[in-house]
């Protein structure tokens, strides 16, 4: 019989020593549940996140831009697959997770519920959205759960490429003609605050951070990661002549932080509760592709079954 108290002590000692927890190790149910919630929401974000950029593949302004965008969107799909696999190592069923996304029971990142109105939005997503994801995921690459932390290492490498192509795209537009400059500034104005919301509510309103930090799933709080992203990104905007849409923005010499105005968290809650500008379109698109892909799943299941039956006869 398992001695729960002893197992908990051993588990906490491992976490304190900086060791990884692996799928077959004993873990508290709450640790398992928190990980499944976070990893699955992350996986959902990756596959819903393919949609806003995917909209522009046929409209990319050159063959080079089209190839880069195709590769990026495909990478995001791959990230979703690694992450669903990581959730499966915790005993979750991929089918249940996807159904929870499609019937609105599980969340995905707020940021993918906004429309991509111009080509500049594609550069801005690479620069800001992937940039924010890297700041968050570099921390998650050091988290206590082995499969999640290892998935993050590869994902961060790819996200770095995504960010660079986004910043390069934005820089070219920012150095272009007046219309191009206006297009990219307009895109920055529409995505800035929403990207800051990706890091979640302020620490005092974050319901999960205490548990997540105790178990080293998160190593830093929402506000500390958001501040790092802000400090990294503002000089990048100024370097290419863009302005940040925040009248209260100021640099604090003492703390060496950029201080920002007030984030409208009502908007975040509204969007993550299903009422953003594109939530319904995004879920309808995911449902359609899930239904259209059903025959592939059936074929793959039958193939696996057939191979399982043959196993041992060879
Ligand atoms: N969006 O207690 P906290 C990407 C929810 S990947 C939606 O602070 P936590 C790559 C939160 O779930 C982007 N919901 O929560 C890419 C919780 O509700 P629940 C995704 C949000 O977990 C680029 C409630 O609010 N990355 O972009 C958000 O400690 C381009 C209270 O919040 C990840 O998922 C939000 N922004 O911190 C792909 C990384 N913020 O679940 C394609 C892993 C908060 O209790 C194209 N996740 N909520 O009902 C995390 O690091 C964390 O889960 C946070 C939230 C930071 C998102």
Short mmCIF file of C-alpha atoms and ligand atoms in Angstrom, two decimals:
data_model
loop_
_atom_site.label_atom_id
_atom_site.label_comp_id
_atom_site.label_asym_id
_atom_site.label_seq_id
_atom_site.Cartn_x
_atom_site.Cartn_y
_atom_site.Cartn_z
CA UNK A 1 0.00 0.00 0.00
CA UNK A 2 1.24 3.50 -0.86
CA UNK A 3 2.06 5.69 2.11
CA UNK A 4 0.73 9.01 0.78
CA UNK A 5 2.52 11.14 3.36
CA UNK A 6 5.86 9.54 2.67
CA UNK A 7 5.35 9.85 -1.09
CA UNK A 8 4.44 13.51 -0.70
CA UNK A 9 7.60 14.13 1.32
CA UNK A 10 9.73 12.42 -1.34
CA UNK A 11 7.95 14.37 -4.10
CA UNK A 12 8.51 17.70 -2.36
CA UNK A 13 12.13 16.85 -1.69
CA UNK A 14 12.68 16.11 -5.38
CA UNK A 15 11.13 19.44 -6.32
CA UNK A 16 13.28 21.23 -3.73
CA UNK A 17 16.41 19.53 -5.16
CA UNK A 18 15.53 20.75 -8.65
CA UNK A 19 14.95 17.18 -9.93
CA UNK A 20 12.39 16.51 -12.65
CA UNK A 21 9.16 14.65 -11.97
CA UNK A 22 8.63 11.96 -14.62
CA UNK A 23 5.32 10.38 -15.77
CA UNK A 24 5.59 7.20 -13.70
CA UNK A 25 6.64 9.00 -10.51
CA UNK A 26 4.13 9.46 -7.71
CA UNK A 27 2.62 12.96 -7.74
CA UNK A 28 -0.20 14.70 -5.85
CA UNK A 29 -3.51 14.72 -7.75
CA UNK A 30 -3.58 18.51 -7.67
CA UNK A 31 -0.15 18.70 -9.33
CA UNK A 32 -1.37 16.33 -12.07
CA UNK A 33 -4.60 18.32 -12.55
CA UNK A 34 -2.83 21.69 -12.70
CA UNK A 35 -0.39 20.35 -15.28
CA UNK A 36 -3.13 18.85 -17.45
CA UNK A 37 -5.04 22.16 -17.30
CA UNK A 38 -2.04 24.25 -18.22
CA UNK A 39 -0.49 21.96 -20.84
CA UNK A 40 -3.83 21.33 -22.55
CA UNK A 41 -4.68 25.05 -22.64
CA UNK A 42 -1.25 25.64 -24.06
CA UNK A 43 -1.80 22.93 -26.74
CA UNK A 44 -5.20 24.43 -27.60
CA UNK A 45 -3.58 27.86 -27.93
CA UNK A 46 -1.08 26.52 -30.43
CA UNK A 47 -3.69 24.96 -32.69
CA UNK A 48 -6.20 27.81 -32.44
CA UNK A 49 -3.20 30.12 -32.93
CA UNK A 50 -2.68 28.67 -36.40
CA UNK A 51 -5.90 30.32 -37.59
CA UNK A 52 -5.26 34.10 -37.48
CA UNK A 53 -1.97 33.74 -39.36
CA UNK A 54 -3.21 30.90 -41.57
CA UNK A 55 -5.70 33.42 -42.98
CA UNK A 56 -2.82 35.25 -44.65
CA UNK A 57 -0.96 32.36 -46.30
CA UNK A 58 -2.70 32.88 -49.65
CA UNK A 59 -2.25 36.66 -49.39
CA UNK A 60 1.44 36.86 -48.41
CA UNK A 61 3.09 39.60 -50.50
CA UNK A 62 5.97 37.47 -51.89
CA UNK A 63 6.98 33.83 -52.32
CA UNK A 64 9.61 34.27 -49.58
CA UNK A 65 7.07 35.62 -47.10
CA UNK A 66 4.64 32.83 -48.03
CA UNK A 67 7.24 30.10 -47.41
CA UNK A 68 8.19 31.58 -44.05
CA UNK A 69 4.56 31.93 -42.97
CA UNK A 70 3.68 28.40 -44.10
CA UNK A 71 6.60 27.00 -42.11
CA UNK A 72 5.63 29.04 -39.05
CA UNK A 73 1.99 27.99 -39.04
CA UNK A 74 3.03 24.37 -39.51
CA UNK A 75 5.45 24.70 -36.56
CA UNK A 76 2.57 25.90 -34.35
CA UNK A 77 0.59 22.78 -35.28
CA UNK A 78 3.62 20.67 -34.33
CA UNK A 79 3.84 22.45 -30.95
CA UNK A 80 0.20 21.56 -30.32
CA UNK A 81 0.98 17.90 -31.02
CA UNK A 82 3.99 17.78 -28.64
CA UNK A 83 1.89 19.40 -25.96
CA UNK A 84 -1.07 17.03 -26.34
CA UNK A 85 1.47 14.19 -26.06
CA UNK A 86 2.90 15.76 -22.89
CA UNK A 87 -0.64 15.94 -21.43
CA UNK A 88 -1.17 12.27 -22.33
CA UNK A 89 1.84 11.30 -20.18
CA UNK A 90 -0.27 12.48 -17.23
CA UNK A 91 -3.12 10.11 -18.11
CA UNK A 92 -5.26 12.63 -20.03
CA UNK A 93 -7.05 11.48 -23.16
CA UNK A 94 -6.38 13.69 -26.21
CA UNK A 95 -9.93 13.18 -27.51
CA UNK A 96 -11.41 14.45 -24.21
CA UNK A 97 -9.10 17.47 -24.23
CA UNK A 98 -10.03 18.43 -27.78
CA UNK A 99 -13.72 17.97 -27.04
CA UNK A 100 -13.32 20.23 -23.99
CA UNK A 101 -11.85 22.90 -26.26
CA UNK A 102 -14.62 22.53 -28.83
CA UNK A 103 -17.45 22.68 -26.29
CA UNK A 104 -15.99 25.69 -24.47
CA UNK A 105 -15.04 23.85 -21.26
CA UNK A 106 -11.33 24.60 -21.63
CA UNK A 107 -9.65 27.90 -22.30
CA UNK A 108 -6.97 28.92 -24.80
CA UNK A 109 -4.93 32.09 -25.03
CA UNK A 110 -6.91 35.34 -25.23
CA UNK A 111 -4.68 36.61 -28.05
CA UNK A 112 -6.06 34.36 -30.78
CA UNK A 113 -9.54 35.87 -30.56
CA UNK A 114 -8.63 39.03 -32.47
CA UNK A 115 -8.81 39.50 -36.24
CA UNK A 116 -5.76 39.88 -38.50
CA UNK A 117 -6.82 42.94 -40.50
CA UNK A 118 -3.69 43.70 -42.51
CA UNK A 119 -0.43 42.08 -43.57
CA UNK A 120 1.34 44.07 -40.82
CA UNK A 121 -0.62 42.04 -38.24
CA UNK A 122 1.36 38.98 -39.33
CA UNK A 123 4.69 40.67 -38.55
CA UNK A 124 3.29 41.99 -35.27
CA UNK A 125 2.10 38.51 -34.19
CA UNK A 126 5.58 37.06 -34.81
CA UNK A 127 7.31 39.90 -32.98
CA UNK A 128 4.92 40.45 -30.06
CA UNK A 129 2.90 37.24 -29.61
CA UNK A 130 5.78 34.84 -30.19
CA UNK A 131 8.01 37.25 -28.26
CA UNK A 132 5.67 37.05 -25.25
CA UNK A 133 5.37 33.28 -25.63
CA UNK A 134 9.18 32.94 -25.53
CA UNK A 135 9.49 34.94 -22.30
CA UNK A 136 6.87 32.69 -20.67
CA UNK A 137 8.13 29.45 -22.18
CA UNK A 138 11.81 30.01 -21.37
CA UNK A 139 10.67 29.86 -17.77
CA UNK A 140 8.51 26.78 -18.43
CA UNK A 141 11.51 25.01 -20.00
CA UNK A 142 12.89 24.91 -16.44
CA UNK A 143 9.66 23.64 -14.85
CA UNK A 144 9.53 20.58 -12.60
CA UNK A 145 7.63 18.24 -14.95
CA UNK A 146 10.10 16.49 -17.30
CA UNK A 147 7.99 16.01 -20.46
CA UNK A 148 6.66 19.61 -20.38
CA UNK A 149 10.08 21.13 -19.75
CA UNK A 150 11.68 19.11 -22.58
CA UNK A 151 8.89 20.00 -25.02
CA UNK A 152 9.48 23.67 -24.16
CA UNK A 153 13.16 23.52 -25.11
CA UNK A 154 12.42 22.60 -28.70
CA UNK A 155 9.37 24.85 -28.90
CA UNK A 156 11.38 27.87 -27.68
CA UNK A 157 13.99 27.31 -30.41
CA UNK A 158 11.28 27.44 -33.05
CA UNK A 159 9.52 30.40 -31.42
CA UNK A 160 12.80 32.31 -31.61
CA UNK A 161 12.79 31.93 -35.37
CA UNK A 162 9.13 33.04 -35.41
CA UNK A 163 9.94 36.15 -33.43
CA UNK A 164 12.88 37.08 -35.66
CA UNK A 165 10.90 36.72 -38.86
CA UNK A 166 8.15 38.85 -37.29
CA UNK A 167 10.52 41.62 -36.22
CA UNK A 168 12.22 41.59 -39.62
CA UNK A 169 8.83 41.86 -41.33
CA UNK A 170 7.79 44.74 -39.05
CA UNK A 171 11.16 46.53 -39.54
CA UNK A 172 10.81 46.40 -43.33
CA UNK A 173 7.33 47.93 -43.13
CA UNK A 174 8.48 50.55 -40.60
CA UNK A 175 11.17 51.67 -43.05
CA UNK A 176 8.78 51.63 -46.01
CA UNK A 177 6.53 54.34 -47.44
CA UNK A 178 4.08 56.41 -45.38
CA UNK A 179 1.21 53.95 -45.93
CA UNK A 180 3.32 50.99 -44.84
CA UNK A 181 4.52 52.85 -41.73
CA UNK A 182 0.95 53.74 -40.85
CA UNK A 183 -0.18 50.13 -41.41
CA UNK A 184 2.44 48.73 -39.04
CA UNK A 185 1.85 51.40 -36.37
CA UNK A 186 -1.88 50.68 -36.55
CA UNK A 187 -1.20 46.95 -36.10
CA UNK A 188 1.03 47.63 -33.07
CA UNK A 189 -1.70 49.84 -31.59
CA UNK A 190 -4.26 47.05 -31.93
CA UNK A 191 -2.07 44.22 -30.53
CA UNK A 192 0.00 45.85 -27.78
CA UNK A 193 -2.37 45.71 -24.81
CA UNK A 194 -3.79 42.34 -25.80
CA UNK A 195 -0.28 40.87 -25.88
CA UNK A 196 0.36 42.17 -22.36
CA UNK A 197 -2.80 40.33 -21.27
CA UNK A 198 -1.29 37.03 -22.47
CA UNK A 199 0.68 36.90 -19.20
CA UNK A 200 -2.57 36.61 -17.23
CA UNK A 201 -4.10 38.76 -14.46
CA UNK A 202 -2.02 40.73 -11.95
CA UNK A 203 -0.39 38.49 -9.33
CA UNK A 204 -2.89 39.37 -6.61
CA UNK A 205 -5.76 38.13 -8.84
CA UNK A 206 -4.03 35.04 -10.20
CA UNK A 207 -5.84 32.04 -8.71
CA UNK A 208 -3.31 29.39 -9.77
CA UNK A 209 0.10 31.00 -9.24
CA UNK A 210 0.58 30.02 -5.58
CA UNK A 211 0.08 26.29 -6.29
CA UNK A 212 2.07 26.44 -9.51
CA UNK A 213 5.04 28.17 -7.88
CA UNK A 214 5.03 25.87 -4.86
CA UNK A 215 5.54 22.94 -7.23
CA UNK A 216 7.91 24.83 -9.56
CA UNK A 217 5.58 24.51 -12.52
CA UNK A 218 5.86 28.29 -12.75
CA UNK A 219 9.14 29.77 -11.54
CA UNK A 220 8.05 33.38 -11.88
CA UNK A 221 4.79 35.29 -11.50
CA UNK A 222 2.60 36.74 -14.26
CA UNK A 223 3.64 40.33 -13.46
CA UNK A 224 7.35 39.59 -13.34
CA UNK A 225 7.27 37.91 -16.78
CA UNK A 226 5.10 40.68 -18.21
CA UNK A 227 7.61 43.29 -16.98
CA UNK A 228 10.50 41.39 -18.59
CA UNK A 229 8.64 41.34 -21.91
CA UNK A 230 7.87 45.07 -21.68
CA UNK A 231 11.51 45.95 -20.91
CA UNK A 232 12.72 43.84 -23.83
CA UNK A 233 10.18 45.05 -26.37
CA UNK A 234 9.98 48.82 -25.92
CA UNK A 235 13.57 49.49 -27.06
CA UNK A 236 12.91 47.23 -30.08
CA UNK A 237 9.90 49.37 -31.04
CA UNK A 238 11.84 52.62 -30.66
CA UNK A 239 14.77 51.24 -32.66
CA UNK A 240 12.55 51.04 -35.75
CA UNK A 241 10.66 54.28 -35.17
CA UNK A 242 7.41 52.87 -33.76
CA UNK A 243 5.57 54.29 -30.78
CA UNK A 244 3.89 52.41 -27.94
CA UNK A 245 0.16 53.21 -27.59
CA UNK A 246 0.38 54.17 -23.89
CA UNK A 247 0.29 57.81 -22.75
CA UNK A 248 1.39 56.83 -19.23
CA UNK A 249 4.51 54.97 -20.33
CA UNK A 250 7.66 56.11 -18.52
CA UNK A 251 11.09 54.77 -17.72
CA UNK A 252 12.00 54.46 -14.07
CA UNK A 253 15.77 55.03 -13.78
CA UNK A 254 15.85 53.65 -10.27
CA UNK A 255 14.22 50.29 -10.99
CA UNK A 256 15.32 50.27 -14.66
CA UNK A 257 11.80 49.24 -15.60
CA UNK A 258 9.41 50.68 -18.14
CA UNK A 259 6.22 51.55 -16.23
CA UNK A 260 2.99 51.22 -18.17
CA UNK A 261 -0.58 52.51 -17.83
CA UNK A 262 -3.53 50.46 -16.60
CA UNK A 263 -4.32 47.17 -18.34
CA UNK A 264 -8.03 46.67 -19.01
CA UNK A 265 -8.48 43.24 -17.42
CA UNK A 266 -12.26 43.38 -17.99
CA UNK A 267 -11.39 42.88 -21.65
CA UNK A 268 -9.22 39.83 -20.80
CA UNK A 269 -12.00 38.17 -18.78
CA UNK A 270 -14.56 38.97 -21.44
CA UNK A 271 -12.41 37.36 -24.14
CA UNK A 272 -11.41 34.25 -22.17
CA UNK A 273 -15.05 33.68 -21.27
CA UNK A 274 -15.90 33.31 -24.95
CA UNK A 275 -16.96 36.85 -25.87
CA UNK A 276 -14.01 38.24 -27.83
CA UNK A 277 -14.35 39.47 -31.41
CA UNK A 278 -13.41 36.11 -32.99
CA UNK A 279 -14.09 33.38 -30.37
CA UNK A 280 -17.06 31.93 -32.22
CA UNK A 281 -15.31 31.93 -35.61
CA UNK A 282 -12.19 30.28 -34.16
CA UNK A 283 -14.10 27.46 -32.46
CA UNK A 284 -16.32 26.93 -35.52
CA UNK A 285 -13.19 26.56 -37.67
CA UNK A 286 -11.59 24.09 -35.24
CA UNK A 287 -14.84 22.07 -35.12
CA UNK A 288 -15.00 21.94 -38.90
CA UNK A 289 -11.43 20.69 -39.25
CA UNK A 290 -11.94 18.17 -36.40
CA UNK A 291 -14.98 16.74 -38.18
CA UNK A 292 -13.26 16.74 -41.57
CA UNK A 293 -10.27 14.92 -40.06
CA UNK A 294 -12.38 12.15 -38.57
CA UNK A 295 -11.64 9.69 -41.39
CA UNK A 296 -7.90 10.15 -40.80
CA UNK A 297 -8.28 9.27 -37.11
CA UNK A 298 -10.35 6.19 -37.96
CA UNK A 299 -7.78 5.05 -40.55
CA UNK A 300 -4.90 5.62 -38.08
CA UNK A 301 -6.70 3.74 -35.30
CA UNK A 302 -7.44 0.79 -37.63
CA UNK A 303 -3.85 0.75 -38.85
CA UNK A 304 -2.57 0.70 -35.27
CA UNK A 305 -5.03 -2.07 -34.37
CA UNK A 306 -4.01 -4.16 -37.38
CA UNK A 307 -0.31 -3.79 -36.51
CA UNK A 308 -1.02 -4.68 -32.89
CA UNK A 309 -2.79 -7.87 -34.01
CA UNK A 310 0.15 -8.80 -36.25
CA UNK A 311 2.64 -8.14 -33.51
CA UNK A 312 4.30 -11.35 -32.35
CA UNK A 313 3.47 -13.34 -35.48
CA UNK A 314 6.50 -11.95 -37.33
N1 LIG B 1 -5.61 33.60 -22.00
O1 LIG B 1 -4.45 32.01 -12.20
P1 LIG B 1 -4.03 32.55 -13.52
C1 LIG B 1 1.66 31.02 -28.12
C2 LIG B 1 -6.94 32.22 -17.24
S1 LIG B 1 1.30 30.02 -26.81
C3 LIG B 1 -6.57 32.73 -21.60
O2 LIG B 1 -2.98 33.59 -13.53
P2 LIG B 1 -2.24 30.63 -14.68
C4 LIG B 1 2.46 30.45 -29.25
C5 LIG B 1 -6.24 31.04 -16.55
O3 LIG B 1 -6.24 29.91 -17.41
C6 LIG B 1 0.29 31.03 -25.75
N2 LIG B 1 -6.81 32.44 -20.30
O4 LIG B 1 -3.66 31.31 -14.47
C7 LIG B 1 1.91 30.90 -30.53
C8 LIG B 1 -7.09 30.89 -15.32
O5 LIG B 1 -8.31 30.21 -15.65
P3 LIG B 1 -8.57 28.64 -15.23
C9 LIG B 1 -0.25 30.21 -24.67
C10 LIG B 1 -6.01 33.05 -19.39
O6 LIG B 1 -2.46 29.34 -15.34
C11 LIG B 1 2.28 32.10 -31.09
C12 LIG B 1 -7.50 32.31 -15.00
O7 LIG B 1 -7.38 33.05 -16.19
N3 LIG B 1 0.77 29.93 -23.67
O8 LIG B 1 1.26 32.11 -28.09
C13 LIG B 1 -5.00 33.93 -19.74
O9 LIG B 1 -1.47 30.67 -13.40
C14 LIG B 1 1.74 32.50 -32.31
C15 LIG B 1 -6.68 32.91 -13.87
O10 LIG B 1 -5.31 33.13 -14.30
C16 LIG B 1 0.52 29.14 -22.63
O11 LIG B 1 -0.55 28.58 -22.50
C17 LIG B 1 -4.81 34.21 -21.11
N4 LIG B 1 -3.87 35.06 -21.54
O12 LIG B 1 -1.48 31.63 -15.68
C18 LIG B 1 1.02 30.09 -31.20
C19 LIG B 1 1.67 28.92 -21.68
N5 LIG B 1 -4.41 34.38 -18.63
O13 LIG B 1 -7.68 27.81 -16.13
C20 LIG B 1 0.50 30.48 -32.44
C21 LIG B 1 1.30 28.07 -20.52
C22 LIG B 1 -5.03 33.78 -17.59
O14 LIG B 1 -8.17 28.52 -13.77
C23 LIG B 1 0.87 31.71 -33.00
N6 LIG B 1 0.36 28.74 -19.62
N7 LIG B 1 -5.99 32.98 -18.05
O15 LIG B 1 -10.01 28.43 -15.53
C24 LIG B 1 0.72 29.65 -18.70
O16 LIG B 1 1.88 30.02 -18.58
C25 LIG B 1 -0.33 30.12 -17.74
O17 LIG B 1 -1.40 29.21 -17.78
C26 LIG B 1 -0.85 31.55 -18.00
C27 LIG B 1 -1.96 31.87 -16.98
C28 LIG B 1 0.27 32.57 -17.84
C29 LIG B 1 -1.47 31.69 -19.40
#
